[in-house]
Amino acid sequence: MSSRWDAPDPDRRDACGVTADGAAWLASAGPFPRSTLALWEERPHAPVVLPCGSVFDVVSAPAMFGRMMLDRLWDEGPGSGPVAAFRGRMLLFAAPGTAQRLPSLLEWEEWSADGRRDGRTATVPPLLCHGNGDAITVPAPLGVEGTGAATRWVTAPDTRHPWLPGPEILLWAAVRAARAAVRISISHASDPDAKVYDVSRRR
């Protein structure tokens, strides 16, 4: 495998390039890993479609909410596995089985879009969970530089055995991202034309 795939700094959180080991891990998800690697060797800027369910699951979130989840994972939690941005969504690579378990955990904790009617409803936007029987488009190993790219790696895989968060960790991140979103919306909800009354002297 060509060393040109190696990210300049594999410890960077926002690496756009996949290492040779990371490419081998991704390719192992497909039925023909050698063919996938040969394609990438010849066309390192080519995205491919890979199946979910055996090597990884993927949780797809709206871009802003997904970024908030990612921030929670890195700032307060154990970090994340590989993460990609694809057409306005954030793709969080997760442990196999996550796609089946996470929706029921959100529903059980009453944080899903169909949750309670007392304020938690829709605080976590619908998350698309891709597992057995699903496939996703994986960004090319050599991503496009710049945060404006529509399809790119946010956290690129750099090992043959990357750590992948499970459903409980992603539930934790989603709930904390939702709470942060609620705090932001409340802090920006004030009406500049609203009348303000001094009630400090009322009894």
CSV table of C-alpha atoms in Angstrom, one decimal, residues 52-59 94-105 129-132 164-168:
chain,number,residue,atom,x,y,z
A,52,CYS,CA,-22.6,-2.2,7.3
A,53,GLY,CA,-23.3,-4.8,10.0
A,54,SER,CA,-20.2,-6.9,10.2
A,55,VAL,CA,-17.1,-4.6,10.6
A,56,PHE,CA,-19.0,-1.5,11.6
A,57,ASP,CA,-22.4,0.1,11.8
A,58,VAL,CA,-23.0,3.8,11.0
A,59,VAL,CA,-25.1,6.4,12.8
A,94,ALA,CA,-20.0,2.5,15.5
A,95,ALA,CA,-19.7,-1.0,16.8
A,96,PRO,CA,-21.7,-3.7,15.0
A,97,GLY,CA,-25.1,-4.0,16.5
A,98,THR,CA,-25.4,-0.3,17.4
A,99,ALA,CA,-27.9,0.3,14.5
A,100,GLN,CA,-30.4,-2.2,16.0
A,101,ARG,CA,-30.0,-1.1,19.6
A,102,LEU,CA,-29.6,2.7,19.6
A,103,PRO,CA,-33.2,3.6,18.5
A,104,SER,CA,-34.7,1.4,21.2
A,105,LEU,CA,-32.4,2.9,23.8
A,129,CYS,CA,-28.9,3.9,11.9
A,130,HIS,CA,-27.3,1.7,9.2
A,131,GLY,CA,-26.6,-1.9,10.1
A,132,ASN,CA,-27.2,-5.4,8.7
A,164,LEU,CA,-15.8,2.0,17.9
A,165,PRO,CA,-18.4,3.4,20.3
A,166,GLY,CA,-21.4,1.2,21.1
A,167,PRO,CA,-25.0,2.2,21.5
A,168,GLU,CA,-24.8,3.3,25.1
